Amino acid sequence: MLKSHNCAQLAEQVGNQVTAAGWIARRRDHGGVAFFDLRDASGVIQVVVHDEQLAHSLKTESCVQVTGKIELRPAGNENTELITGGVELNAESIQIYSTAAPLPFQLDDGNEVGDEIRLKHRYLDLRRPKMAGNLILRSKANAIARDLLNKIGFIEVETPTFTRSTPEGARDFLVPVRLQPGKWYALPQSPQLYKQLLMVAGLEKYYQIARCYRDEDFRADRQPEFTQLDIEMSFVEQADVIKIGESIIRALWLELGDYQITDIPWLTYNESMRRYGSDKPDLRYDLELVELTNYFKETPFRVFQAEYVGAIVMPGGAAQSRRQFDAWQEWAKQRGAKGLAWVSIDDAGEISGPVAKNISNQEREGLLLATAANPGDAIFFAAGDISEARGLLAATRSEIASQLGLAKPDQWSFVWIVDAPMFEQTEDGGWTSVHHPFTSPNSDYLDSFENSPSEALAWAYDIVCNGYEIGGGSIRIHNADVQQRVFSLLGISPDQAAEKFGFLLDAFEYGPPPHGGIAFGWDRICMLLSGADNLREVIAFPKTGGGSDPLTGAPTTITAAQRKEANIDFRPTE
């Protein structure tokens, strides 16, 4: 070994001769003596250099080896924030392995740097203790999950990266097959069908930390390639899967977040939408939507003569200026709404604002009671299509919480969303699966889901943390007749089903067991546990918001020779 100890171990080596190696972090010159922080993967140690000429040649972020004696720092010069803050390495010799060029940005954790330049030089960005810590946390999360699942009899199985294209809700990434012109592989959006095949195979308990690929729009908590902890089990019901899911989440938050999760409540999907306008509500604060459709059923105000009228109260919101209320309108328009109706309530309980001028005296007088608002509050309204109006109020709820500081970053709130709809209507009047076409209807709708698809509920469940969906799954259909009825409702003919899912349906001819599972968004979980606000902070080499990689320049064009070799332009003959 080129070093006798890691930096973090040197606090216990006072008086001993040691050899350490790493990178030069911060450096300070004090006359004939220089100091620098030597950083390796374990931590940092302060190095003292008495050779002025040598000290002058040491460049920040150069890779060096230092040999010398560990000594106590002078009284009053200790750094209590470091494990090694009470000692220093008095350098007797320094070997420079490689000298660093001028840095494109400073690596101090507190230094703000644009995402583009950070990602272009990601190897430098990852030298930052915070970033390195995120990857270490992620590695520990993997180990915690594997250890827990292995102990209770789960088997880790890798499933293929090259598969066939199947409809799973997003666009596939496609790969041409050079040796079979005109044929394409698809990268898996999830291991969904393979893990069901493993249940048919009789493994009973499967898991995988799986790479998944979806060609969809980007945002802060989404990447084109992402990781799931994927779990599938045979001979289970919904409560069994939820129990396993909770055990994993509890272990992660206890060991990595030092947080003991108490009982996790269950909310039905319909209740969550009614109370919070979202199927992934942040329950760190109590703001709830108030439905006022019946309250305004006789209203003279045309805007409120709608399918749905709802409201949410902003505590203390009446103190906002007119300019701030106007800013809410622009905020709503940026989200595709026409605006955000509002009233304010003065200290005497009188309401004012654009809406107040358009509703009846009786409606104004009873509004505080109907909304549970108080003097000094503001009330925001949304009306129209129920889904769109609730969506606007849900976003308003989140923005109110942000402005008022109601969602504390050191708080945790978990909730299971259950009884999700099985189907939703398409624009052309047909039906599509809310989850996927292998999700089982729950017992109450097993024999009747075709009669009223909009009311049918599924054995489907999501777990939500602080407003983020961190996992979800379902009990699967294992009965061939039920599966065919679902396909028929979705407009999938037997021939189409055989074309899209034939290999799975064939397997289901050979005694499939009752089974179900759950998949956790691993990037999102690690993001939350690390305190980051973007998935890129917990992924070693992520893409930008536009899907590009500044480090390698991907995606790139390919040459004409590559196109020809891969048969990308192949056209089948008539």
Coordinates of C-alpha atoms in Angstrom, one line a residue:
M1 CA 0.0 0.0 0.0
L2 CA 1.1 3.5 -0.8
K3 CA -0.3 4.8 2.6
S4 CA -0.2 3.3 6.0
H5 CA -3.5 4.8 7.2
N6 CA -6.6 6.6 5.9
C7 CA -6.9 10.2 6.9
A8 CA -9.8 9.5 9.3
Q9 CA -7.6 7.0 11.2
L10 CA -4.8 9.4 12.0
A11 CA -6.5 10.9 15.1
E12 CA -5.5 7.7 16.9
Q13 CA -1.8 7.8 15.8
V14 CA -0.4 10.7 17.9
G15 CA 3.4 10.3 18.1
N16 CA 3.6 7.8 15.3
Q17 CA 5.3 7.9 11.9
V18 CA 2.7 7.5 9.2
T19 CA 2.2 7.8 5.5
A20 CA -1.0 9.3 4.1
A21 CA -2.1 10.0 0.5
G22 CA -4.8 11.9 -1.2
W23 CA -5.6 15.3 -2.6
I24 CA -4.6 18.8 -1.5
A25 CA -7.7 20.6 -0.4
R26 CA -7.5 24.1 1.2
R27 CA -4.0 25.5 1.7
R28 CA -2.8 28.4 3.8
D29 CA 0.7 30.1 3.8
H30 CA 2.0 31.7 7.0
G31 CA 5.5 32.9 6.4
G32 CA 7.9 30.0 6.5
V33 CA 5.2 27.5 7.4
A34 CA 2.4 26.3 5.1
F35 CA -0.7 24.3 6.0
F36 CA -3.0 22.3 3.7
D37 CA -5.8 19.9 4.2
L38 CA -5.1 16.4 2.8
R39 CA -8.3 14.7 1.7
D40 CA -8.9 11.1 0.9
A41 CA -12.1 9.1 0.7
S42 CA -12.3 8.8 4.5
G43 CA -11.8 12.4 5.5
V44 CA -9.2 15.1 5.9
I45 CA -6.1 15.7 8.0
Q46 CA -4.2 19.0 8.4
V47 CA -0.6 18.8 7.1
V48 CA 2.1 21.2 8.2
V49 CA 5.0 21.9 5.7
H50 CA 8.1 23.7 6.9
D51 CA 9.9 23.5 3.5
E52 CA 8.9 26.9 2.0
Q53 CA 10.1 26.0 -1.5
L54 CA 8.3 22.7 -1.5
A55 CA 5.1 24.3 -0.1
H56 CA 5.2 26.8 -2.9
S57 CA 5.1 24.0 -5.5
L58 CA 2.0 22.3 -4.1
K59 CA -1.1 23.1 -6.2
T60 CA -4.7 22.7 -4.9
E61 CA -6.2 19.3 -5.9
S62 CA -2.9 17.8 -6.8
C63 CA -2.5 14.2 -5.7
V64 CA 0.3 13.6 -3.2
Q65 CA 1.8 11.3 -0.6
V66 CA 2.9 12.7 2.7
T67 CA 5.1 11.0 5.3
G68 CA 5.7 12.4 8.8
K69 CA 4.7 12.3 12.4
I70 CA 1.2 12.8 13.9
E71 CA 1.3 15.6 16.5
L72 CA -1.3 17.3 18.7
R73 CA -2.4 20.7 17.4
P74 CA -1.5 23.7 19.6
A75 CA -4.1 24.5 22.3
G76 CA -6.8 26.7 20.8
N77 CA -6.2 25.6 17.2
E78 CA -8.3 22.5 17.3
N79 CA -11.1 22.0 14.7
T80 CA -14.0 20.4 16.6
E81 CA -15.9 19.7 13.3
L82 CA -13.4 17.1 12.2
I83 CA -12.6 13.7 13.6
T84 CA -8.9 14.6 13.1
G85 CA -9.4 18.2 14.3
G86 CA -7.2 17.7 17.3
V87 CA -4.1 16.5 15.4
E88 CA -1.9 17.4 12.4
L89 CA 0.6 15.6 10.2
N90 CA 4.0 17.2 10.4
A91 CA 5.4 16.5 6.9
E92 CA 8.9 15.2 6.6
S93 CA 8.6 14.3 2.9
I94 CA 6.0 14.8 0.2
Q95 CA 5.8 13.0 -3.1
I96 CA 3.7 14.6 -5.8
Y97 CA 2.0 11.9 -7.8
S98 CA 0.3 14.4 -10.2
T99 CA -0.2 18.1 -10.4
A100 CA -3.7 19.6 -10.9
A101 CA -4.4 22.2 -13.6
P102 CA -6.2 25.4 -12.6
L103 CA -9.6 24.4 -11.4
P104 CA -12.8 25.3 -13.3
F105 CA -14.5 26.0 -10.0
Q106 CA -13.7 25.9 -6.3
L107 CA -14.5 22.6 -4.6
D108 CA -15.6 24.1 -1.2
D109 CA -19.1 22.7 -0.4
G110 CA -20.5 26.2 0.2
N111 CA -19.4 27.4 -3.3
E112 CA -22.3 27.8 -5.7
V113 CA -21.6 26.4 -9.1
G114 CA -23.9 26.0 -12.1
D115 CA -25.1 22.6 -12.9
E116 CA -23.7 22.6 -16.4
I117 CA -20.1 23.1 -15.3
R118 CA -20.5 20.8 -12.3
L119 CA -21.7 18.0 -14.6
K120 CA -19.0 18.7 -17.2
H121 CA -16.3 18.2 -14.5
R122 CA -18.3 15.7 -12.4
Y123 CA -15.1 13.9 -11.3
L124 CA -14.1 17.1 -9.5
D125 CA -17.7 17.7 -8.2
L126 CA -17.6 14.3 -6.6
R127 CA -14.5 15.2 -4.6
R128 CA -16.7 17.5 -2.5
P129 CA -17.4 15.9 0.8
K130 CA -21.1 16.4 0.5
M131 CA -21.3 14.8 -2.9
A132 CA -19.0 11.9 -1.9
G133 CA -21.2 11.5 1.2
N134 CA -24.3 11.2 -1.0
L135 CA -22.8 8.2 -2.9
I136 CA -21.7 6.6 0.4
L137 CA -25.2 7.0 1.7
R138 CA -26.6 5.4 -1.4
S139 CA -24.2 2.5 -1.1
K140 CA -25.3 2.0 2.5
A141 CA -29.0 2.1 1.4
N142 CA -28.3 -0.7 -1.1
A143 CA -26.6 -2.8 1.6
I144 CA -29.4 -2.2 4.1
A145 CA -32.1 -3.3 1.6
R146 CA -30.1 -6.4 0.5
D147 CA -29.3 -7.4 4.0
L148 CA -32.9 -7.2 5.1
L149 CA -34.4 -9.0 2.1
N150 CA -31.7 -11.7 2.1
K151 CA -32.5 -12.5 5.8
I152 CA -36.2 -13.1 5.1
G153 CA -35.6 -15.4 2.1
F154 CA -35.6 -13.2 -0.9
I155 CA -33.5 -14.1 -3.9
E156 CA -31.7 -11.4 -5.9
V157 CA -32.1 -12.0 -9.7
E158 CA -30.9 -9.8 -12.5
T159 CA -33.2 -9.4 -15.5
P160 CA -32.3 -8.5 -19.1
T161 CA -31.4 -5.0 -20.2
F162 CA -32.3 -5.8 -23.8
T163 CA -35.9 -6.8 -24.1
R164 CA -38.9 -6.3 -26.4
S165 CA -41.0 -3.2 -26.5
T166 CA -44.2 -3.5 -24.4
P167 CA -46.7 -0.8 -23.5
E168 CA -45.9 0.3 -20.0
G169 CA -47.0 4.0 -20.0
A170 CA -43.9 5.8 -21.3
R171 CA -41.9 5.8 -24.5
D172 CA -39.2 3.1 -24.8
F173 CA -35.6 3.7 -25.6
L174 CA -34.9 1.6 -28.7
V175 CA -31.7 -0.2 -29.8
P176 CA -31.1 -1.5 -33.3
V177 CA -30.0 -5.1 -33.8
R178 CA -27.2 -5.2 -36.3
L179 CA -27.5 -8.9 -37.0
Q180 CA -31.2 -8.8 -37.6
P181 CA -32.0 -5.8 -39.8
G182 CA -35.2 -4.1 -39.1
K183 CA -35.4 -5.5 -35.6
W184 CA -35.0 -3.5 -32.4
Y185 CA -34.5 -4.2 -28.7
A186 CA -36.2 -1.9 -26.1
L187 CA -34.5 -1.0 -22.8
P188 CA -36.8 -2.0 -19.9
Q189 CA -39.0 0.7 -18.4
S190 CA -39.1 -1.7 -15.4
P191 CA -38.6 -5.5 -14.8
Q192 CA -42.4 -5.9 -14.5
L193 CA -43.0 -8.8 -16.9
Y194 CA -39.8 -10.6 -16.0
K195 CA -40.5 -10.5 -12.2
Q196 CA -44.0 -12.0 -12.9
L197 CA -42.3 -14.7 -14.9
L198 CA -40.1 -15.4 -11.9
M199 CA -43.2 -16.0 -9.8
V200 CA -44.5 -18.5 -12.4
A201 CA -41.0 -20.1 -12.1
G202 CA -41.7 -20.7 -8.4
L203 CA -39.0 -18.5 -6.9
E204 CA -41.7 -16.9 -4.7
K205 CA -39.5 -14.1 -3.3
Y206 CA -37.5 -12.0 -5.8
Y207 CA -35.8 -8.6 -5.5
Q208 CA -33.4 -6.6 -7.7
I209 CA -31.8 -3.2 -7.6
A210 CA -32.7 -2.6 -11.2
R211 CA -31.8 0.0 -13.8
C212 CA -34.9 1.3 -15.7
Y213 CA -35.2 3.5 -18.8
R214 CA -38.0 5.8 -19.9
D215 CA -38.0 8.2 -22.7
E216 CA -40.1 11.0 -21.1
D217 CA -39.9 14.6 -20.1
F218 CA -37.3 15.6 -17.5
R219 CA -37.8 17.3 -14.1
A220 CA -36.0 17.6 -10.8
D221 CA -37.1 14.2 -9.5
R222 CA -36.9 12.3 -12.8
Q223 CA -34.1 11.0 -15.1
P224 CA -34.2 9.0 -18.3
E225 CA -32.3 6.2 -16.6
F226 CA -33.1 5.5 -13.0
T227 CA -32.9 2.8 -10.4
Q228 CA -35.7 0.9 -8.6
L229 CA -35.6 -1.5 -5.7
D230 CA -37.9 -4.1 -7.3
I231 CA -39.7 -6.7 -5.2
E232 CA -42.2 -9.5 -6.1
M233 CA -43.7 -12.2 -3.9
S234 CA -46.1 -15.1 -4.4
F235 CA -49.0 -16.2 -2.2
V236 CA -49.5 -12.7 -0.8
E237 CA -52.2 -10.1 -0.3
Q238 CA -51.9 -6.3 -0.3
A239 CA -51.2 -6.1 3.4
D240 CA -48.3 -8.5 3.1
V241 CA -46.6 -6.5 0.5
I242 CA -47.2 -3.3 2.4
K243 CA -45.7 -4.9 5.5
I244 CA -42.5 -5.8 3.6
G245 CA -42.4 -2.3 2.1
E246 CA -42.7 -0.6 5.5
S247 CA -39.9 -2.8 6.9
I248 CA -37.5 -1.5 4.3
I249 CA -38.5 2.1 4.7
R250 CA -38.2 1.9 8.5
A251 CA -34.7 0.4 8.3
L252 CA -33.5 3.0 5.8
W253 CA -34.8 6.0 7.8
L254 CA -33.6 4.5 11.1
E255 CA -30.1 3.7 10.0
L256 CA -29.5 6.5 7.6
G257 CA -31.7 9.3 8.9
D258 CA -31.6 8.4 12.6
Y259 CA -35.4 8.6 12.5
Q260 CA -37.9 6.2 14.0
I261 CA -41.0 6.0 11.8
T262 CA -44.2 5.5 13.8
D263 CA -47.4 4.0 12.4
I264 CA -47.9 5.0 8.7
P265 CA -51.5 5.9 8.0
W266 CA -53.5 4.7 5.0
L267 CA -55.6 7.1 2.9
T268 CA -57.8 5.9 0.0
Y269 CA -57.0 7.5 -3.3
N270 CA -60.4 9.2 -3.4
E271 CA -60.0 10.6 0.1
S272 CA -56.5 11.9 -0.7
M273 CA -57.8 13.7 -3.9
R274 CA -60.8 15.1 -2.0
R275 CA -58.7 16.5 0.9
Y276 CA -55.5 17.4 -0.8
G277 CA -56.1 17.4 -4.5
S278 CA -53.2 15.0 -5.0
D279 CA -52.4 11.3 -4.7
K280 CA -49.1 12.2 -3.2
P281 CA -49.9 14.7 -0.4
D282 CA -47.3 16.2 1.8
L283 CA -48.8 15.7 5.3
R284 CA -46.2 17.7 7.2
Y285 CA -48.8 20.4 7.4
D286 CA -52.6 20.3 7.8
L287 CA -53.9 22.5 5.0
E288 CA -56.9 20.8 3.3
L289 CA -59.1 21.6 0.3
V290 CA -62.7 22.6 1.0
E291 CA -65.3 21.5 -1.6
L292 CA -67.8 24.3 -2.2
T293 CA -69.7 22.9 -5.2
N294 CA -73.0 22.6 -3.3
Y295 CA -72.3 25.9 -1.4
F296 CA -72.3 27.8 -4.7
K297 CA -74.9 25.7 -6.5
E298 CA -77.2 28.7 -6.8
T299 CA -74.5 31.3 -7.3
P300 CA -74.9 34.2 -9.7
F301 CA -71.2 34.1 -10.3
R302 CA -70.7 32.4 -13.7
V303 CA -67.2 31.2 -12.9
F304 CA -68.5 29.2 -10.0
Q305 CA -71.2 27.6 -12.1
A306 CA -69.0 24.6 -12.7
E307 CA -68.6 20.9 -12.2
Y308 CA -66.4 21.5 -9.2
V309 CA -65.7 24.5 -7.0
G310 CA -63.0 24.2 -4.3
A311 CA -61.0 26.4 -2.0
I312 CA -58.0 26.5 0.3
V313 CA -57.3 28.9 3.1
M314 CA -54.0 30.7 3.5
P315 CA -53.5 31.5 7.2
G316 CA -52.6 35.2 7.6
G317 CA -52.8 35.6 3.8
A318 CA -54.9 38.8 4.0
A319 CA -51.7 40.7 4.9
Q320 CA -50.4 40.3 1.4
S321 CA -50.3 43.3 -0.9
R322 CA -52.3 43.7 -4.1
R323 CA -49.0 43.1 -6.0
Q324 CA -48.6 39.8 -4.2
F325 CA -52.1 38.7 -5.0
D326 CA -51.4 39.7 -8.7
A327 CA -48.3 37.5 -8.5
W328 CA -50.5 34.6 -7.6
Q329 CA -52.4 35.1 -10.8
E330 CA -49.1 34.9 -12.8
W331 CA -48.1 31.9 -10.9
A332 CA -51.4 30.1 -11.7
K333 CA -51.1 31.0 -15.4
Q334 CA -47.6 29.5 -15.6
R335 CA -49.3 26.3 -14.6
G336 CA -51.8 26.5 -17.4
A337 CA -54.7 28.0 -15.4
K338 CA -56.6 31.1 -16.3
G339 CA -55.9 32.6 -12.9
L340 CA -56.6 32.0 -9.2
A341 CA -59.7 33.6 -7.7
W342 CA -59.3 34.9 -4.1
V343 CA -60.8 36.9 -1.3
S344 CA -59.1 38.4 1.8
I345 CA -60.7 38.6 5.2
D346 CA -60.0 41.7 7.4
D347 CA -59.8 41.7 11.2
A348 CA -63.5 42.4 11.4
G349 CA -64.4 39.3 9.4
E350 CA -65.4 41.3 6.3
I351 CA -64.3 39.9 2.9
S352 CA -63.0 41.8 0.0
G353 CA -61.3 41.1 -3.4
P354 CA -62.5 40.2 -6.9
V355 CA -64.6 37.3 -5.9
A356 CA -66.4 39.2 -3.2
K357 CA -67.9 41.5 -5.7
N358 CA -69.4 38.7 -7.7
I359 CA -71.1 36.5 -5.2
S360 CA -74.3 37.0 -3.3
N361 CA -74.6 38.6 0.2
Q362 CA -75.6 35.3 1.7
E363 CA -72.6 33.6 0.1
R364 CA -70.2 36.2 1.5
E365 CA -71.7 36.0 5.0
G366 CA -71.4 32.2 5.3
L367 CA -68.0 31.9 3.6
L368 CA -65.9 31.9 6.7
L369 CA -67.9 29.2 8.3
A370 CA -67.9 27.1 5.1
T371 CA -64.2 27.3 4.7
A372 CA -63.2 27.4 8.4
A373 CA -61.3 30.6 7.6
N374 CA -60.4 33.3 10.2
P375 CA -60.1 37.0 10.2
G376 CA -56.7 37.8 8.6
D377 CA -56.7 34.8 6.3
A378 CA -57.0 34.7 2.5
I379 CA -59.1 32.1 0.6
F380 CA -58.1 30.9 -2.9
F381 CA -60.6 29.3 -5.2
A382 CA -60.5 27.0 -8.3
A383 CA -63.5 26.0 -10.4
G384 CA -64.1 23.9 -13.5
D385 CA -63.1 20.4 -14.4
I386 CA -62.7 18.5 -11.1
S387 CA -59.3 17.1 -12.0
E388 CA -57.8 20.4 -13.2
A389 CA -59.3 22.4 -10.4
R390 CA -58.1 20.1 -7.7
G391 CA -54.7 20.0 -9.4
L392 CA -54.5 23.8 -9.2
L393 CA -55.5 23.8 -5.5
A394 CA -53.0 21.1 -4.7
A395 CA -50.2 23.2 -6.2
T396 CA -51.6 26.3 -4.3
R397 CA -51.4 24.2 -1.1
S398 CA -47.8 23.4 -1.7
E399 CA -46.9 27.0 -2.6
I400 CA -48.7 28.3 0.6
A401 CA -46.7 25.8 2.7
S402 CA -43.5 27.0 1.0
Q403 CA -44.2 30.7 1.6
L404 CA -45.2 30.2 5.2
G405 CA -42.4 27.7 6.0
L406 CA -44.9 25.0 7.0
A407 CA -42.9 22.1 5.6
K408 CA -39.8 21.8 7.7
P409 CA -36.9 20.0 6.0
D410 CA -36.1 17.9 9.2
Q411 CA -39.7 16.6 9.4
W412 CA -40.8 13.3 7.9
S413 CA -44.4 12.3 7.0
F414 CA -45.3 9.0 5.4
V415 CA -48.7 7.8 4.1
W416 CA -49.9 4.8 2.1
I417 CA -52.4 5.7 -0.7
V418 CA -54.6 2.7 -1.4
D419 CA -57.7 1.8 -3.3
A420 CA -56.5 3.5 -6.5
P421 CA -58.7 3.5 -9.6
M422 CA -58.2 0.6 -11.9
F423 CA -59.0 2.5 -15.1
E424 CA -59.2 6.0 -16.5
Q425 CA -61.0 7.2 -19.6
T426 CA -59.0 8.2 -22.7
E427 CA -59.7 11.2 -24.8
D428 CA -61.4 9.1 -27.4
G429 CA -63.8 7.6 -24.9
G430 CA -62.0 4.3 -24.3
W431 CA -60.3 3.1 -21.2
T432 CA -56.7 2.6 -20.1
S433 CA -55.1 1.1 -17.0
V434 CA -54.1 3.6 -14.3
H435 CA -51.1 1.3 -13.4
H436 CA -50.7 -1.5 -15.9
P437 CA -53.0 -4.0 -17.4
F438 CA -51.8 -6.8 -15.1
T439 CA -53.1 -5.0 -11.9
S440 CA -55.8 -6.9 -10.2
P441 CA -59.2 -5.4 -9.4
N442 CA -60.0 -5.7 -5.7
S443 CA -62.5 -8.2 -4.4
D444 CA -65.5 -5.9 -4.6
Y445 CA -65.0 -5.3 -8.3
L446 CA -63.6 -8.6 -9.5
D447 CA -66.9 -9.7 -11.0
S448 CA -68.2 -6.4 -12.2
F449 CA -65.4 -4.0 -13.3
E450 CA -66.7 -3.9 -16.9
N451 CA -70.1 -2.5 -15.8
S452 CA -68.7 0.7 -14.3
P453 CA -65.0 1.0 -15.1
S454 CA -64.7 4.5 -13.7
E455 CA -65.7 3.2 -10.2
A456 CA -63.6 0.0 -10.2
L457 CA -60.8 0.0 -7.7
A458 CA -57.6 -2.0 -7.8
W459 CA -55.3 -3.8 -5.4
A460 CA -52.8 -1.0 -5.9
Y461 CA -50.8 1.0 -3.4
D462 CA -48.3 3.8 -3.3
I463 CA -46.2 5.1 -0.4
V464 CA -45.6 8.8 -0.1
C465 CA -43.0 10.7 1.8
N466 CA -43.1 14.5 2.2
G467 CA -45.1 14.9 -1.0
Y468 CA -42.9 12.5 -3.1
E469 CA -44.1 9.1 -4.3
I470 CA -41.2 6.8 -3.2
G471 CA -42.7 3.5 -4.0
G472 CA -45.7 1.8 -5.5
G473 CA -47.1 -1.6 -6.6
S474 CA -50.0 -3.9 -6.9
I475 CA -51.4 -7.3 -6.6
R476 CA -51.3 -8.9 -10.1
I477 CA -53.9 -10.7 -12.1
H478 CA -53.2 -14.5 -12.1
N479 CA -56.5 -15.7 -13.5
A480 CA -56.6 -16.0 -17.3
D481 CA -60.3 -15.2 -17.6
V482 CA -59.9 -12.0 -15.5
Q483 CA -56.9 -11.0 -17.6
Q484 CA -58.8 -11.5 -20.9
R485 CA -61.7 -9.4 -19.5
V486 CA -59.3 -6.6 -18.7
F487 CA -57.7 -6.7 -22.1
S488 CA -61.2 -6.6 -23.7
L489 CA -62.2 -3.5 -21.7
L490 CA -58.9 -1.9 -22.8
G491 CA -59.6 -2.6 -26.4
I492 CA -56.8 -5.2 -26.7
S493 CA -57.9 -8.1 -28.9
P494 CA -56.7 -11.6 -28.3
D495 CA -54.3 -11.3 -31.3
Q496 CA -53.0 -8.0 -30.0
A497 CA -52.5 -9.4 -26.5
A498 CA -50.6 -12.3 -28.0
E499 CA -48.4 -9.9 -30.0
K500 CA -47.7 -7.6 -27.0
F501 CA -47.6 -10.0 -24.1
G502 CA -47.7 -13.5 -25.6
F503 CA -44.6 -14.8 -23.7
L504 CA -46.2 -13.8 -20.4
L505 CA -49.7 -15.1 -21.3
D506 CA -48.1 -18.4 -22.5
A507 CA -46.4 -18.7 -19.1
F508 CA -49.7 -18.1 -17.4
E509 CA -51.0 -21.3 -18.9
Y510 CA -48.8 -23.2 -16.5
G511 CA -50.1 -22.6 -13.0
P512 CA -49.3 -19.0 -12.1
P513 CA -49.5 -18.3 -8.3
P514 CA -51.3 -15.3 -6.7
H515 CA -48.6 -12.7 -6.6
G516 CA -47.9 -9.0 -6.1
G517 CA -45.0 -6.6 -5.5
I518 CA -43.7 -3.1 -5.1
A519 CA -41.0 -1.0 -6.6
F520 CA -39.2 1.8 -4.7
G521 CA -37.8 4.8 -6.5
W522 CA -34.2 4.4 -5.3
D523 CA -32.9 7.7 -6.6
R524 CA -35.8 9.6 -5.0
I525 CA -35.4 7.8 -1.6
C526 CA -31.6 8.6 -1.6
M527 CA -32.4 12.2 -2.5
L528 CA -34.7 12.6 0.5
L529 CA -32.4 10.9 2.9
S530 CA -29.4 13.0 1.8
G531 CA -31.4 16.3 2.1
A532 CA -30.9 17.1 -1.6
D533 CA -33.6 18.7 -3.7
N534 CA -32.6 17.1 -7.0
L535 CA -32.0 13.5 -8.1
R536 CA -28.8 14.6 -9.8
E537 CA -27.2 15.1 -6.4
V538 CA -27.4 11.4 -5.6
I539 CA -26.5 10.0 -9.0
A540 CA -22.8 9.6 -9.9
F541 CA -23.1 10.7 -13.5
P542 CA -26.5 12.1 -14.2
K543 CA -28.0 13.9 -17.2
T544 CA -29.1 17.5 -17.3
G545 CA -32.7 18.6 -17.2
G546 CA -32.6 18.4 -21.0
G547 CA -31.3 14.8 -21.0
S548 CA -27.7 15.6 -22.1
D549 CA -24.4 14.6 -20.5
P550 CA -22.0 17.5 -20.4
L551 CA -19.2 15.2 -19.2
T552 CA -19.1 12.9 -22.3
G553 CA -21.1 15.1 -24.7
A554 CA -23.8 12.4 -25.0
P555 CA -26.1 12.1 -26.9
T556 CA -24.1 12.5 -30.1
T557 CA -24.7 11.9 -33.8
I558 CA -23.2 8.8 -35.3
T559 CA -21.4 8.4 -38.6
A560 CA -22.8 7.2 -41.8
A561 CA -20.7 4.0 -41.4
Q562 CA -22.2 3.4 -38.0
R563 CA -25.7 3.9 -39.4
K564 CA -25.0 1.4 -42.1
E565 CA -23.4 -1.1 -39.8
A566 CA -26.3 -1.0 -37.4
N567 CA -28.8 -1.2 -40.3
I568 CA -30.7 1.7 -38.8
D569 CA -32.0 2.8 -42.3
F570 CA -33.1 -0.7 -43.2
R571 CA -36.4 -0.9 -45.1
P572 CA -38.2 -4.2 -45.4
T573 CA -39.1 -5.2 -48.9
E574 CA -42.8 -5.3 -49.9

